[in-house]
Coordinates of N, CA, C and O in Angstrom, one line a residue:
M1 N 21.3 -0.4 6.4 CA 20.2 0.0 5.6 C 19.2 -1.2 5.5 O 19.6 -2.3 5.3
S2 N 18.0 -0.9 5.6 CA 16.9 -2.0 5.6 C 16.6 -2.3 4.1 O 16.4 -1.4 3.3
P3 N 16.4 -3.6 3.9 CA 16.0 -4.0 2.5 C 14.6 -3.5 2.2 O 13.7 -3.4 3.0
V4 N 14.4 -3.0 1.0 CA 13.2 -2.4 0.5 C 12.7 -3.1 -0.8 O 13.6 -3.4 -1.6
I5 N 11.5 -3.3 -0.9 CA 10.9 -3.9 -2.1 C 10.0 -2.8 -2.8 O 9.2 -2.2 -2.1
E6 N 10.2 -2.5 -4.0 CA 9.4 -1.6 -4.7 C 8.9 -2.2 -6.0 O 9.6 -3.0 -6.6
Q7 N 7.6 -2.0 -6.3 CA 7.1 -2.6 -7.5 C 6.1 -1.6 -8.2 O 5.2 -1.1 -7.5
A8 N 6.4 -1.3 -9.4 CA 5.5 -0.4 -10.2 C 4.2 -1.2 -10.6 O 4.3 -2.4 -10.9
V9 N 3.1 -0.5 -10.5 CA 1.8 -1.1 -11.0 C 1.1 0.0 -11.7 O 1.3 1.2 -11.6
Q10 N 0.2 -0.5 -12.6 CA -0.7 0.4 -13.3 C -2.1 0.4 -12.5 O -2.6 -0.7 -12.3
A11 N -2.5 1.6 -12.2 CA -3.8 1.7 -11.5 C -4.8 2.4 -12.4 O -4.4 3.3 -13.1
R12 N -6.0 1.9 -12.4 CA -7.0 2.5 -13.2 C -7.9 3.3 -12.3 O -8.6 2.7 -11.4
L13 N -8.0 4.6 -12.5 CA -8.7 5.5 -11.7 C -10.2 5.4 -12.0 O -10.6 5.5 -13.2
I14 N -11.0 5.1 -11.0 CA -12.5 4.9 -11.2 C -13.1 6.3 -11.0 O -12.9 7.0 -10.0
S15 N -13.8 6.8 -12.0 CA -14.5 8.1 -11.9 C -15.8 8.0 -12.7 O -16.2 7.0 -13.2
S16 N -16.5 9.2 -12.7 CA -17.8 9.2 -13.3 C -17.6 9.3 -14.8 O -18.6 9.1 -15.6
A17 N -16.4 9.6 -15.3 CA -16.2 9.6 -16.8 C -16.3 8.2 -17.4 O -16.1 7.2 -16.7
P18 N -16.8 8.2 -18.6 CA -17.0 6.8 -19.2 C -15.7 6.0 -19.4 O -15.8 4.8 -19.4
R19 N -14.6 6.7 -19.5 CA -13.3 6.0 -19.7 C -12.5 6.1 -18.4 O -12.3 7.2 -17.9
M20 N -12.0 5.0 -17.9 CA -11.1 5.0 -16.8 C -9.7 5.4 -17.2 O -9.1 4.8 -18.1
E21 N -9.1 6.3 -16.4 CA -7.7 6.8 -16.7 C -6.7 5.9 -16.0 O -6.9 5.5 -14.8
T22 N -5.7 5.5 -16.7 CA -4.6 4.7 -16.1 C -3.5 5.6 -15.6 O -3.1 6.5 -16.2
V23 N -3.2 5.4 -14.3 CA -2.1 6.1 -13.7 C -1.1 5.2 -13.1 O -1.4 4.1 -12.7
P24 N 0.2 5.6 -13.1 CA 1.2 4.8 -12.5 C 1.2 4.9 -11.0 O 0.8 5.9 -10.5
A25 N 1.6 3.9 -10.3 CA 1.7 3.9 -8.9 C 2.9 3.0 -8.5 O 3.3 2.1 -9.3
T26 N 3.4 3.1 -7.3 CA 4.5 2.3 -6.8 C 4.1 1.7 -5.5 O 3.7 2.5 -4.6
L27 N 4.2 0.4 -5.4 CA 4.0 -0.2 -4.1 C 5.4 -0.4 -3.4 O 6.4 -0.7 -4.1
R28 N 5.5 -0.1 -2.1 CA 6.8 -0.1 -1.4 C 6.6 -0.8 -0.1 O 5.7 -0.6 0.6
Y29 N 7.6 -1.7 0.2 CA 7.7 -2.4 1.5 C 9.1 -2.3 2.0 O 10.0 -2.6 1.3
D30 N 9.2 -1.8 3.2 CA 10.5 -1.6 3.9 C 10.5 -2.5 5.1 O 9.6 -2.4 6.0
R31 N 11.5 -3.4 5.2 CA 11.6 -4.3 6.4 C 11.7 -3.5 7.7 O 11.3 -4.1 8.7
A32 N 12.1 -2.3 7.7 CA 12.2 -1.5 8.9 C 10.8 -1.1 9.4 O 10.6 -0.7 10.5
E33 N 9.8 -1.2 8.5 CA 8.4 -1.0 8.9 C 7.6 -2.2 8.5 O 6.8 -2.2 7.5
P34 N 7.8 -3.3 9.2 CA 7.4 -4.6 8.7 C 5.8 -4.8 8.7 O 5.4 -5.8 8.0
F35 N 5.1 -4.0 9.3 CA 3.6 -4.2 9.3 C 3.0 -3.4 8.2 O 1.8 -3.5 8.0
A36 N 3.7 -2.5 7.5 CA 3.1 -1.5 6.6 C 3.6 -1.7 5.2 O 4.7 -2.2 4.9
V37 N 2.7 -1.2 4.3 CA 3.1 -1.0 2.9 C 2.7 0.4 2.5 O 1.9 1.1 3.2
R38 N 3.4 0.9 1.5 CA 3.1 2.3 1.0 C 2.7 2.1 -0.5 O 3.2 1.3 -1.2
M39 N 1.7 3.0 -0.9 CA 1.4 3.1 -2.3 C 1.5 4.6 -2.6 O 0.9 5.4 -2.0
A40 N 2.4 4.9 -3.6 CA 2.7 6.3 -4.0 C 2.2 6.5 -5.4 O 2.4 5.7 -6.3
F41 N 1.7 7.7 -5.6 CA 1.3 8.2 -6.9 C 2.1 9.4 -7.3 O 2.2 10.3 -6.5
P42 N 2.7 9.4 -8.5 CA 3.6 10.6 -8.8 C 2.8 11.8 -9.1 O 1.6 11.8 -9.3
P43 N 3.5 13.0 -9.1 CA 2.8 14.3 -9.2 C 1.8 14.4 -10.4 O 0.7 14.9 -10.2
P44 N 2.1 13.9 -11.6 CA 1.2 14.0 -12.7 C -0.1 13.2 -12.5 O -1.1 13.5 -13.1
A45 N -0.1 12.3 -11.6 CA -1.3 11.5 -11.3 C -2.2 12.0 -10.2 O -3.3 11.5 -9.9
T46 N -1.9 13.2 -9.6 CA -2.6 13.7 -8.5 C -3.2 15.1 -8.9 O -2.7 15.8 -9.7
L47 N -4.3 15.5 -8.2 CA -4.9 16.7 -8.4 C -4.0 17.9 -8.0 O -4.1 19.0 -8.7
E48 N -3.3 17.7 -7.0 CA -2.4 18.8 -6.5 C -1.1 18.9 -7.2 O -0.4 19.9 -7.0
G49 N -0.7 18.0 -8.0 CA 0.5 18.0 -8.7 C 1.7 17.7 -7.9 O 2.8 18.1 -8.2
V50 N 1.5 17.0 -6.8 CA 2.6 16.6 -5.9 C 2.4 15.1 -5.6 O 1.3 14.6 -5.7
E51 N 3.5 14.4 -5.3 CA 3.4 13.0 -5.0 C 2.5 12.8 -3.8 O 2.6 13.5 -2.8
V52 N 1.7 11.8 -3.9 CA 0.8 11.4 -2.8 C 1.1 10.0 -2.4 O 1.2 9.1 -3.3
S53 N 1.3 9.8 -1.1 CA 1.7 8.4 -0.6 C 0.7 8.0 0.5 O 0.5 8.8 1.4
W54 N 0.2 6.8 0.4 CA -0.6 6.3 1.4 C 0.1 5.1 2.1 O 0.7 4.2 1.4
M55 N 0.0 5.1 3.4 CA 0.6 4.0 4.2 C -0.5 3.2 4.8 O -1.4 3.8 5.4
F56 N -0.5 1.9 4.7 CA -1.5 1.1 5.4 C -1.0 -0.3 5.7 O 0.1 -0.7 5.3
A57 N -1.7 -1.1 6.4 CA -1.3 -2.4 6.9 C -1.1 -3.4 5.8 O -2.0 -3.5 4.9
R58 N 0.0 -4.1 5.8 CA 0.2 -5.2 4.8 C -0.9 -6.2 4.9 O -1.3 -6.7 3.9
D59 N -1.3 -6.5 6.1 CA -2.4 -7.5 6.2 C -3.7 -7.0 5.7 O -4.6 -7.8 5.2
L60 N -4.0 -5.7 5.7 CA -5.2 -5.2 5.0 C -5.1 -5.5 3.5 O -6.1 -5.9 3.0
L61 N -4.0 -5.3 2.9 CA -3.9 -5.6 1.5 C -4.0 -7.1 1.2 O -4.7 -7.5 0.3
A62 N -3.4 -7.9 2.1 CA -3.4 -9.3 1.9 C -4.8 -9.9 2.0 O -5.3 -10.7 1.3
T63 N -5.6 -9.3 3.0 CA -7.0 -9.7 3.2 C -7.9 -9.2 2.1 O -8.7 -9.9 1.5
G64 N -7.6 -8.0 1.7 CA -8.5 -7.3 0.7 C -8.5 -7.9 -0.7 O -9.4 -7.6 -1.5
V65 N -7.4 -8.6 -1.1 CA -7.4 -9.2 -2.4 C -8.4 -10.3 -2.5 O -8.8 -10.7 -3.6
D66 N -8.8 -10.9 -1.4 CA -9.7 -12.0 -1.3 C -11.1 -11.7 -0.8 O -12.1 -12.3 -1.2
T67 N -11.2 -10.7 0.1 CA -12.5 -10.4 0.7 C -12.5 -8.9 1.1 O -11.4 -8.3 1.3
R68 N -13.6 -8.3 1.3 CA -13.7 -6.9 1.7 C -12.9 -6.7 3.0 O -13.1 -7.4 3.9
A69 N -12.1 -5.6 3.0 CA -11.3 -5.3 4.2 C -11.1 -3.8 4.4 O -11.0 -3.1 3.4
G70 N -11.1 -3.4 5.6 CA -10.8 -2.0 6.0 C -12.1 -1.2 6.3 O -13.2 -1.4 5.7
L71 N -12.0 -0.4 7.4 CA -13.1 0.4 7.8 C -12.7 1.9 7.9 O -13.5 2.7 8.1
G72 N -11.4 2.2 7.7 CA -10.9 3.5 7.9 C -10.6 4.2 6.6 O -11.4 4.1 5.6
D73 N -9.5 4.9 6.5 CA -9.1 5.7 5.4 C -8.8 4.9 4.1 O -8.8 5.4 3.0
V74 N -8.4 3.6 4.3 CA -8.0 2.8 3.2 C -8.9 1.5 3.3 O -9.0 0.9 4.3
R75 N -9.5 1.2 2.2 CA -10.4 0.0 2.1 C -10.0 -0.8 0.8 O -9.7 -0.2 -0.2
V76 N -10.0 -2.1 0.9 CA -9.6 -2.9 -0.2 C -10.6 -4.0 -0.4 O -11.1 -4.6 0.6
R77 N -10.9 -4.3 -1.7 CA -11.9 -5.4 -1.9 C -11.7 -6.0 -3.3 O -11.2 -5.3 -4.2
P78 N -12.0 -7.3 -3.5 CA -11.9 -7.9 -4.9 C -13.0 -7.2 -5.7 O -14.0 -6.8 -5.3
Y79 N -12.7 -7.2 -7.0 CA -13.6 -6.6 -8.0 C -13.6 -7.5 -9.3 O -12.6 -7.4 -10.0
G80 N -14.6 -8.2 -9.5 CA -14.7 -9.0 -10.7 C -13.5 -10.0 -10.9 O -12.9 -10.3 -9.9
Y81 N -13.2 -10.3 -12.1 CA -12.2 -11.3 -12.3 C -10.8 -10.5 -12.5 O -10.6 -9.7 -13.4
G82 N -9.9 -10.8 -11.6 CA -8.6 -10.4 -11.7 C -8.3 -8.9 -11.3 O -7.2 -8.4 -11.7
R83 N -9.2 -8.3 -10.7 CA -9.0 -6.9 -10.2 C -9.3 -6.7 -8.8 O -10.0 -7.5 -8.2
T84 N -8.6 -5.8 -8.2 CA -8.8 -5.4 -6.8 C -9.0 -3.9 -6.7 O -8.3 -3.2 -7.4
V85 N -10.0 -3.5 -5.9 CA -10.3 -2.1 -5.8 C -9.6 -1.6 -4.5 O -9.8 -2.2 -3.4
L86 N -8.9 -0.5 -4.6 CA -8.4 0.2 -3.4 C -9.1 1.6 -3.3 O -9.2 2.3 -4.3
E87 N -9.7 1.9 -2.1 CA -10.3 3.2 -1.9 C -9.5 3.9 -0.9 O -9.1 3.4 0.2
F88 N -9.2 5.2 -1.2 CA -8.4 6.1 -0.3 C -9.4 7.2 0.1 O -9.8 8.0 -0.8
H89 N -9.7 7.3 1.4 CA -10.6 8.3 1.9 C -9.8 9.4 2.6 O -9.0 9.1 3.5
A90 N -10.0 10.7 2.2 CA -9.4 11.8 2.8 C -10.4 12.9 2.9 O -11.5 12.9 2.4
A91 N -10.0 14.0 3.7 CA -10.9 15.1 3.8 C -11.3 15.7 2.5 O -12.5 16.2 2.3
E92 N -10.4 15.7 1.5 CA -10.7 16.3 0.2 C -11.6 15.4 -0.7 O -12.1 15.9 -1.6
G93 N -11.8 14.2 -0.3 CA -12.6 13.3 -1.1 C -12.1 11.9 -1.1 O -11.2 11.5 -0.3
T94 N -12.7 11.1 -2.0 CA -12.3 9.7 -2.1 C -11.8 9.4 -3.4 O -12.4 9.8 -4.4
A95 N -10.7 8.6 -3.5 CA -10.2 8.1 -4.8 C -10.3 6.6 -4.8 O -10.0 6.0 -3.8
M96 N -10.7 6.1 -5.9 CA -10.9 4.6 -6.0 C -10.1 4.2 -7.3 O -10.2 4.8 -8.3
I97 N -9.3 3.1 -7.1 CA -8.5 2.6 -8.2 C -8.7 1.1 -8.3 O -9.0 0.4 -7.4
H98 N -8.5 0.6 -9.5 CA -8.4 -0.8 -9.8 C -7.0 -1.1 -10.0 O -6.3 -0.4 -10.7
V99 N -6.5 -2.3 -9.5 CA -5.2 -2.8 -9.7 C -5.3 -4.2 -10.0 O -6.2 -4.9 -9.5
R100 N -4.5 -4.7 -10.9 CA -4.5 -6.2 -11.2 C -4.2 -7.0 -10.0 O -3.2 -6.7 -9.3
T101 N -5.1 -7.9 -9.6 CA -4.9 -8.7 -8.4 C -3.6 -9.5 -8.5 O -2.8 -9.7 -7.5
A102 N -3.2 -10.0 -9.7 CA -1.9 -10.7 -9.9 C -0.7 -9.9 -9.5 O 0.2 -10.4 -8.9
D103 N -0.8 -8.6 -9.8 CA 0.3 -7.7 -9.4 C 0.4 -7.6 -7.9 O 1.5 -7.5 -7.3
L104 N -0.7 -7.5 -7.2 CA -0.8 -7.4 -5.8 C -0.3 -8.7 -5.1 O 0.5 -8.6 -4.2
H105 N -0.7 -9.8 -5.7 CA -0.2 -11.1 -5.2 C 1.3 -11.2 -5.3 O 2.0 -11.7 -4.4
R106 N 1.8 -10.8 -6.5 CA 3.3 -10.9 -6.7 C 4.0 -10.0 -5.6 O 5.0 -10.4 -5.0
F107 N 3.5 -8.8 -5.4 CA 4.1 -7.9 -4.4 C 4.1 -8.5 -3.0 O 5.0 -8.5 -2.3
L108 N 2.9 -9.1 -2.7 CA 2.8 -9.7 -1.3 C 3.7 -10.9 -1.2 O 4.3 -11.0 -0.1
R109 N 3.8 -11.7 -2.2 CA 4.7 -12.8 -2.1 C 6.1 -12.4 -1.8 O 6.9 -13.0 -1.0
R110 N 6.6 -11.3 -2.5 CA 7.9 -10.8 -2.3 C 8.1 -10.2 -0.9 O 9.1 -10.4 -0.2
T111 N 7.0 -9.6 -0.3 CA 7.1 -9.0 1.0 C 7.2 -10.2 2.0 O 7.9 -10.1 3.0
H112 N 6.4 -11.2 1.8 CA 6.3 -12.4 2.7 C 7.6 -13.1 2.7 O 8.0 -13.7 3.7
A113 N 8.3 -13.1 1.5 CA 9.6 -13.8 1.5 C 10.7 -13.0 2.3 O 11.5 -13.6 2.9
L114 N 10.5 -11.7 2.3 CA 11.5 -10.9 3.0 C 11.2 -10.9 4.5 O 12.1 -11.1 5.4
V115 N 9.9 -10.8 4.9 CA 9.4 -10.9 6.3 C 8.2 -11.7 6.4 O 7.1 -11.3 6.0
P116 N 8.3 -13.0 6.8 CA 7.2 -13.9 6.8 C 6.1 -13.3 7.8 O 6.4 -12.7 8.8
V117 N 4.8 -13.6 7.5 CA 3.7 -13.2 8.4 C 4.0 -13.9 9.8 O 4.3 -15.1 9.9
G118 N 3.9 -13.1 10.8 CA 4.1 -13.6 12.1 C 5.5 -13.2 12.7 O 5.8 -13.3 13.8
D119 N 6.4 -12.9 11.7 CA 7.8 -12.5 12.1 C 8.1 -11.0 12.1 O 9.2 -10.6 12.3
E120 N 7.0 -10.2 11.9 CA 7.2 -8.8 11.8 C 7.9 -8.2 13.0 O 8.8 -7.4 12.9
H121 N 7.5 -8.7 14.2 CA 8.0 -8.1 15.4 C 9.6 -8.3 15.5 O 10.2 -7.6 16.2
L122 N 10.1 -9.3 14.8 CA 11.5 -9.5 14.9 C 12.3 -8.5 14.1 O 13.5 -8.3 14.3
H123 N 11.6 -7.7 13.3 CA 12.3 -6.7 12.5 C 12.1 -5.2 13.1 O 12.5 -4.3 12.4
L124 N 11.4 -5.1 14.2 CA 11.2 -3.8 14.8 C 12.4 -3.5 15.6 O 13.0 -4.3 16.3
D125 N 12.8 -2.2 15.6 CA 14.0 -1.7 16.4 C 13.3 -0.9 17.5 O 13.3 0.4 17.4
V126 N 12.8 -1.5 18.5 CA 12.1 -0.8 19.6 C 13.0 0.2 20.3 O 12.6 1.3 20.6
D127 N 14.3 -0.2 20.6 CA 15.2 0.7 21.2 C 15.4 2.0 20.4 O 15.3 3.1 21.0
H128 N 15.6 1.9 19.2 CA 15.8 3.1 18.3 C 14.5 3.9 18.3 O 14.5 5.1 18.4
D129 N 13.3 3.2 18.1 CA 12.1 4.0 18.0 C 11.8 4.7 19.3 O 11.3 5.8 19.3
L130 N 12.1 4.1 20.5 CA 11.9 4.7 21.8 C 12.8 5.9 21.9 O 12.4 7.0 22.4
A131 N 14.0 5.8 21.5 CA 15.0 6.9 21.6 C 14.5 8.0 20.7 O 14.6 9.2 21.2
E132 N 14.0 7.8 19.6 CA 13.4 8.8 18.7 C 12.2 9.5 19.4 O 12.1 10.8 19.3
L133 N 11.4 8.8 20.0 CA 10.2 9.4 20.7 C 10.7 10.3 21.8 O 10.2 11.4 22.0
L134 N 11.6 9.8 22.6 CA 12.1 10.5 23.7 C 12.9 11.8 23.2 O 12.7 12.9 23.8
R135 N 13.6 11.7 22.2 CA 14.3 12.8 21.6 C 13.3 13.9 21.1 O 13.5 15.1 21.4
D136 N 12.2 13.5 20.5 CA 11.2 14.4 20.0 C 10.5 15.0 21.1 O 10.0 16.2 21.0
A137 N 10.3 14.4 22.3 CA 9.6 14.9 23.4 C 10.3 15.9 24.2 O 9.8 16.7 24.9
L138 N 11.7 16.0 24.0 CA 12.5 16.9 24.8 C 12.5 18.3 24.1 O 12.4 18.7 23.1

């Protein structure tokens, strides 16, 4: 079984309402997927009432806490003092949240301790992944 890091964070949902709603979220890093992180929102925090999970590049998050990053479905940028904005773009619309930058830095430090930047390829199981692809193709 691959080591996994999970960290709960409080996200503040940015909306047109005068008061921002705080929602729980979980950041997750699995050494078996060394290039990616997941951010999951529990059912009560979503419009559909089901858990929603976004997967994106760990380096996108690492870059985005310091400077604007991302051109696709997930975008990350610093916001004011001590906050980072994450934008999630989907066909249904866009969700924007604030997360404390210190929480993101702590999560990234933990992931880097588990799999240092540049060593991600050492944790890929190419033979297993190829076997899965070939199995699915048959």
